[in-house]
Amino acid sequence: MHSMSVVIGGQWGDEGKGKIVDCLVPEVDVVIRYQGGANAGHTVKVGEKKFVLHLLPTGILHEKVRCLLGGGMVVDTWALLEELDELKANGVDADSRVYLASSAHLVLPFHRRIDELREKSLQRKNIGTTGRGIGPTYEDKMSRMGLRVGDLLLPDENLRRLVIEKVLRANQYLAARFDAPAMAAEAIGSEIVEHAQRLRPMIVDSFDFLAPVRAGAWRALLEGAQGTLLDIDHGSYPFVTSSNCTVGGALTGTGLPPQLIDRVTLVLKAYCTRVGNGPFPTELHGEEAEALRQAGHEFGATTGRPRRPGWFDAVAARYAAEINGATEIALTKLDVLTGLEQVKVCTAYTLDDKTIDSFPADAAQLERCKPVYTELPGWSVDFSAIKDYRELPENARAYVATLEKLIGCRVRYVSTGPQREQFIDRDQAASVQNRSLGTA
Ligand code: GDP
Ligand code: IMO
Ligand code: MG
């Protein structure tokens, strides 16, 4: 039994973190998102129902689990209330199990507007953000000008005035930088007060709230958003998000001590995708790309944008495993590769006529990297209902073994489809088959 697990995306996001967290949640008492905001889109399929979570930790789909939006997050209260209402409409009463760290920052409508206008002004050099105001909110946090979730506890009139002050300051910037019209300060101030009235009971001091985790009474799962290669420090800057998606972010974004971490599950998709701009050495184009996009339904869970597909990049995956200290891998979407005659894996890059096997986080260097591939034979047998790893087609197992060797880390979990039950735990095949899968 683990006291603290961290689940981290090992590629450019959308690896299937939501699905893996959902499968691991029955083992824990609290799930904590530690960074990012409503830029995330974590999908879980339960029977005919599909849940896409943007701000709430995926644990919310399990009845007894508490969920904390950690201090490292940026919280858009408009998006949060919409998400809570949507869950309620689908029979999940989340309000009583959601906790908001008072130190998390608030995304305000002008952050979204600045994000959008800045992207437009960059034209073809834009990052391709999700437009959720993530960068501008983290900027305000770092420049110590931000509003925090804890500010929602102020008396209504003080809160309203504080928000109006922030909007008026942002209006000056919008006018000077983009010649953009002013935003309605009074209206935004009043809306935030309304949001505060509903959200106040959920706000906690996360240090106090997490005391049972430190005392060993609660098992915690820390849910990463985005992926290692989108990390502000360790990704291909500037084509990254504005937070630390990697294991360091799990510590700063929760305030929990490193010694408690006894499991780091790196989620890797059996091929790669990227949404937004930036270098992507194994990217496919044309018909091959379209076939993989269609087979894997690779369209953004947040923005609906088509994702850019490519072959599995073992150089990048090894980098992600090492940066995060991965103790195990959860491999998703292996089923999507079924039916291909051959499957390629990138084992090294050529960069300026040299062969390298380390991942350059510098975007300009990564842009010049050309993949060196090894080709493996494909498989054609549908295994999406199989629960025992040994029953996978031999070539699929050989593919997994090749990845393990190249990455230097064991694949413990294999996800064989979007549904909850389509999940193999190589260590506990039998007990997984029989366990109760929570509610929702
Ligand atoms: P996340 O952001 O990392 O949680 O991933 P997303 O939810 O954005 O994207 C993953 C997509 O793949 C979702 O539509 C999932 O329902 C789906 N998915 C997850 N695991 C599997 C799998 O093993 N096989 C298939 N076919 N789909 C999967
Ligand atoms: P999940 O948690 C994939 C990408 C955007 C853009 C860059 C910066 O579902 O894996 P931002 O809006 O964060 O300033 O955009 O990061 N991006 C994601 N790509 N999955 C995500 O989240 C992402 N969140 C942000 O496309 O390239
Ligand atoms: Mg996603």
Short mmCIF file of N, CA, C and O in Angstrom, two decimals, residues 277-332:
data_model
loop_
_atom_site.label_atom_id
_atom_site.label_comp_id
_atom_site.label_asym_id
_atom_site.label_seq_id
_atom_site.Cartn_x
_atom_site.Cartn_y
_atom_site.Cartn_z
N ASN A 277 1.68 24.31 -30.65
CA ASN A 277 2.88 24.37 -31.48
C ASN A 277 4.12 23.91 -30.73
O ASN A 277 4.06 23.66 -29.53
N GLY A 278 5.23 23.82 -31.47
CA GLY A 278 6.49 23.44 -30.85
C GLY A 278 7.06 22.18 -31.45
O GLY A 278 6.35 21.43 -32.13
N PRO A 279 8.37 21.95 -31.22
CA PRO A 279 9.07 20.84 -31.87
C PRO A 279 8.53 19.47 -31.44
O PRO A 279 8.12 19.29 -30.30
N PHE A 280 8.57 18.53 -32.38
CA PHE A 280 8.00 17.19 -32.15
C PHE A 280 8.70 16.24 -33.11
O PHE A 280 8.23 16.02 -34.24
N PRO A 281 9.87 15.69 -32.71
CA PRO A 281 10.72 14.95 -33.65
C PRO A 281 10.02 13.79 -34.36
O PRO A 281 10.31 13.54 -35.52
N THR A 282 9.12 13.05 -33.70
CA THR A 282 8.56 11.85 -34.35
C THR A 282 7.20 12.14 -35.00
O THR A 282 6.46 11.21 -35.31
N GLU A 283 6.91 13.40 -35.22
CA GLU A 283 5.60 13.76 -35.78
C GLU A 283 5.37 13.11 -37.15
O GLU A 283 6.27 13.04 -37.98
N LEU A 284 4.14 12.64 -37.34
CA LEU A 284 3.74 12.08 -38.63
C LEU A 284 2.92 13.12 -39.39
O LEU A 284 2.31 13.99 -38.79
N HIS A 285 2.91 13.00 -40.70
CA HIS A 285 2.14 13.94 -41.52
C HIS A 285 1.29 13.16 -42.52
O HIS A 285 1.48 11.96 -42.68
N GLY A 286 0.39 13.84 -43.15
CA GLY A 286 -0.39 13.25 -44.24
C GLY A 286 -1.29 12.11 -43.79
O GLY A 286 -1.83 12.13 -42.69
N GLU A 287 -1.40 11.11 -44.66
CA GLU A 287 -2.35 10.00 -44.42
C GLU A 287 -2.04 9.21 -43.16
O GLU A 287 -2.93 8.80 -42.42
N GLU A 288 -0.73 8.98 -42.94
CA GLU A 288 -0.32 8.20 -41.76
C GLU A 288 -0.78 8.90 -40.48
O GLU A 288 -1.28 8.27 -39.54
N ALA A 289 -0.61 10.23 -40.46
CA ALA A 289 -1.01 11.01 -39.28
C ALA A 289 -2.52 10.94 -39.10
O ALA A 289 -3.02 10.73 -37.99
N GLU A 290 -3.24 11.09 -40.20
CA GLU A 290 -4.70 11.11 -40.13
C GLU A 290 -5.23 9.75 -39.64
O GLU A 290 -6.16 9.70 -38.82
N ALA A 291 -4.61 8.67 -40.12
CA ALA A 291 -5.07 7.33 -39.71
C ALA A 291 -4.88 7.15 -38.20
O ALA A 291 -5.78 6.65 -37.51
N LEU A 292 -3.74 7.58 -37.67
CA LEU A 292 -3.48 7.43 -36.24
C LEU A 292 -4.41 8.34 -35.42
O LEU A 292 -4.94 7.95 -34.39
N ARG A 293 -4.62 9.56 -35.94
CA ARG A 293 -5.52 10.51 -35.25
C ARG A 293 -6.93 9.94 -35.14
O ARG A 293 -7.57 10.00 -34.10
N GLN A 294 -7.38 9.34 -36.23
CA GLN A 294 -8.74 8.78 -36.23
C GLN A 294 -8.81 7.54 -35.34
O GLN A 294 -9.73 7.39 -34.54
N ALA A 295 -7.81 6.68 -35.45
CA ALA A 295 -7.82 5.44 -34.65
C ALA A 295 -7.81 5.76 -33.17
O ALA A 295 -8.46 5.09 -32.37
N GLY A 296 -7.05 6.80 -32.77
CA GLY A 296 -6.93 7.12 -31.34
C GLY A 296 -7.88 8.21 -30.90
O GLY A 296 -7.80 8.65 -29.76
N HIS A 297 -8.77 8.66 -31.79
CA HIS A 297 -9.67 9.80 -31.49
C HIS A 297 -8.88 10.95 -30.90
O HIS A 297 -9.19 11.45 -29.81
N GLU A 298 -7.85 11.35 -31.59
CA GLU A 298 -6.94 12.35 -31.04
C GLU A 298 -7.40 13.77 -31.35
O GLU A 298 -6.90 14.44 -32.26
N PHE A 299 -8.37 14.21 -30.56
CA PHE A 299 -8.87 15.58 -30.64
C PHE A 299 -8.89 16.11 -29.21
O PHE A 299 -9.29 15.39 -28.29
N GLY A 300 -8.45 17.36 -29.02
CA GLY A 300 -8.28 17.91 -27.67
C GLY A 300 -9.53 17.79 -26.81
O GLY A 300 -10.63 18.12 -27.26
N ALA A 301 -9.34 17.36 -25.55
CA ALA A 301 -10.46 17.21 -24.62
C ALA A 301 -10.92 18.58 -24.09
O ALA A 301 -12.02 18.73 -23.59
N THR A 302 -10.06 19.60 -24.23
CA THR A 302 -10.41 20.94 -23.75
C THR A 302 -10.83 21.84 -24.88
O THR A 302 -11.82 22.56 -24.80
N THR A 303 -10.08 21.81 -25.98
CA THR A 303 -10.35 22.77 -27.06
C THR A 303 -10.91 22.10 -28.31
O THR A 303 -11.32 22.80 -29.24
N GLY A 304 -10.90 20.78 -28.38
CA GLY A 304 -11.39 20.08 -29.57
C GLY A 304 -10.43 20.13 -30.75
O GLY A 304 -10.72 19.61 -31.82
N ARG A 305 -9.25 20.74 -30.56
CA ARG A 305 -8.30 20.85 -31.67
C ARG A 305 -7.76 19.47 -32.05
O ARG A 305 -7.55 18.63 -31.17
N PRO A 306 -7.52 19.23 -33.37
CA PRO A 306 -6.89 17.95 -33.73
C PRO A 306 -5.50 17.87 -33.13
O PRO A 306 -4.75 18.85 -33.17
N ARG A 307 -5.17 16.73 -32.52
CA ARG A 307 -3.83 16.57 -31.96
C ARG A 307 -2.87 16.13 -33.06
O ARG A 307 -3.27 15.44 -34.00
N ARG A 308 -1.61 16.48 -32.90
CA ARG A 308 -0.58 16.08 -33.87
C ARG A 308 -0.05 14.71 -33.42
O ARG A 308 0.52 14.61 -32.34
N PRO A 309 -0.23 13.66 -34.23
CA PRO A 309 0.25 12.35 -33.80
C PRO A 309 1.65 12.01 -34.32
O PRO A 309 2.11 12.58 -35.32
N GLY A 310 2.32 11.09 -33.64
CA GLY A 310 3.65 10.64 -34.06
C GLY A 310 4.00 9.32 -33.40
O GLY A 310 3.28 8.84 -32.52
N TRP A 311 5.11 8.74 -33.82
CA TRP A 311 5.56 7.47 -33.23
C TRP A 311 6.07 7.66 -31.81
O TRP A 311 6.40 8.79 -31.41
N PHE A 312 6.17 6.58 -31.08
CA PHE A 312 6.67 6.62 -29.70
C PHE A 312 8.12 7.11 -29.71
O PHE A 312 8.94 6.63 -30.48
N ASP A 313 8.41 8.05 -28.84
CA ASP A 313 9.75 8.62 -28.76
C ASP A 313 10.40 8.15 -27.45
O ASP A 313 10.13 8.68 -26.38
N ALA A 314 11.27 7.13 -27.59
CA ALA A 314 11.86 6.54 -26.37
C ALA A 314 12.94 7.44 -25.78
O ALA A 314 13.22 7.35 -24.58
N VAL A 315 13.51 8.33 -26.59
CA VAL A 315 14.52 9.26 -26.04
C VAL A 315 13.82 10.21 -25.07
O VAL A 315 14.27 10.42 -23.94
N ALA A 316 12.69 10.76 -25.53
CA ALA A 316 11.92 11.69 -24.69
C ALA A 316 11.36 10.97 -23.46
O ALA A 316 11.35 11.52 -22.36
N ALA A 317 10.91 9.73 -23.65
CA ALA A 317 10.31 8.98 -22.54
C ALA A 317 11.35 8.67 -21.46
O ALA A 317 11.06 8.74 -20.27
N ARG A 318 12.56 8.34 -21.90
CA ARG A 318 13.63 8.06 -20.91
C ARG A 318 13.96 9.33 -20.12
O ARG A 318 14.16 9.32 -18.90
N TYR A 319 14.00 10.45 -20.83
CA TYR A 319 14.22 11.75 -20.18
C TYR A 319 13.14 11.99 -19.11
O TYR A 319 13.44 12.34 -17.97
N ALA A 320 11.89 11.74 -19.49
CA ALA A 320 10.77 11.96 -18.56
C ALA A 320 10.88 11.02 -17.36
O ALA A 320 10.63 11.42 -16.22
N ALA A 321 11.26 9.78 -17.61
CA ALA A 321 11.39 8.81 -16.51
C ALA A 321 12.47 9.26 -15.53
O ALA A 321 12.31 9.17 -14.31
N GLU A 322 13.55 9.79 -16.08
CA GLU A 322 14.67 10.18 -15.20
C GLU A 322 14.37 11.47 -14.46
O GLU A 322 14.63 11.59 -13.26
N ILE A 323 13.82 12.45 -15.14
CA ILE A 323 13.49 13.75 -14.50
C ILE A 323 12.55 13.52 -13.30
O ILE A 323 12.67 14.17 -12.28
N ASN A 324 11.60 12.60 -13.47
CA ASN A 324 10.57 12.41 -12.45
C ASN A 324 10.91 11.31 -11.45
O ASN A 324 10.16 11.10 -10.49
N GLY A 325 11.97 10.57 -11.69
CA GLY A 325 12.27 9.43 -10.82
C GLY A 325 11.15 8.40 -10.89
O GLY A 325 10.70 7.89 -9.86
N ALA A 326 10.72 8.09 -12.11
CA ALA A 326 9.59 7.16 -12.28
C ALA A 326 9.91 5.81 -11.66
O ALA A 326 11.01 5.28 -11.85
N THR A 327 8.96 5.26 -10.92
CA THR A 327 9.15 3.91 -10.36
C THR A 327 8.41 2.87 -11.20
O THR A 327 8.65 1.68 -11.05
N GLU A 328 7.51 3.33 -12.05
CA GLU A 328 6.75 2.40 -12.90
C GLU A 328 6.10 3.20 -14.03
O GLU A 328 5.96 4.43 -13.94
N ILE A 329 5.71 2.46 -15.06
CA ILE A 329 5.06 3.11 -16.21
C ILE A 329 3.64 2.58 -16.35
O ILE A 329 3.40 1.38 -16.13
N ALA A 330 2.72 3.47 -16.68
CA ALA A 330 1.39 3.05 -17.11
C ALA A 330 1.32 3.35 -18.61
O ALA A 330 1.43 4.51 -19.02
N LEU A 331 1.20 2.31 -19.41
CA LEU A 331 1.19 2.47 -20.86
C LEU A 331 -0.26 2.46 -21.35
O LEU A 331 -0.99 1.51 -21.09
N THR A 332 -0.65 3.52 -22.04
CA THR A 332 -2.05 3.63 -22.49
C THR A 332 -2.15 3.50 -24.01
O THR A 332 -1.17 3.67 -24.73
#
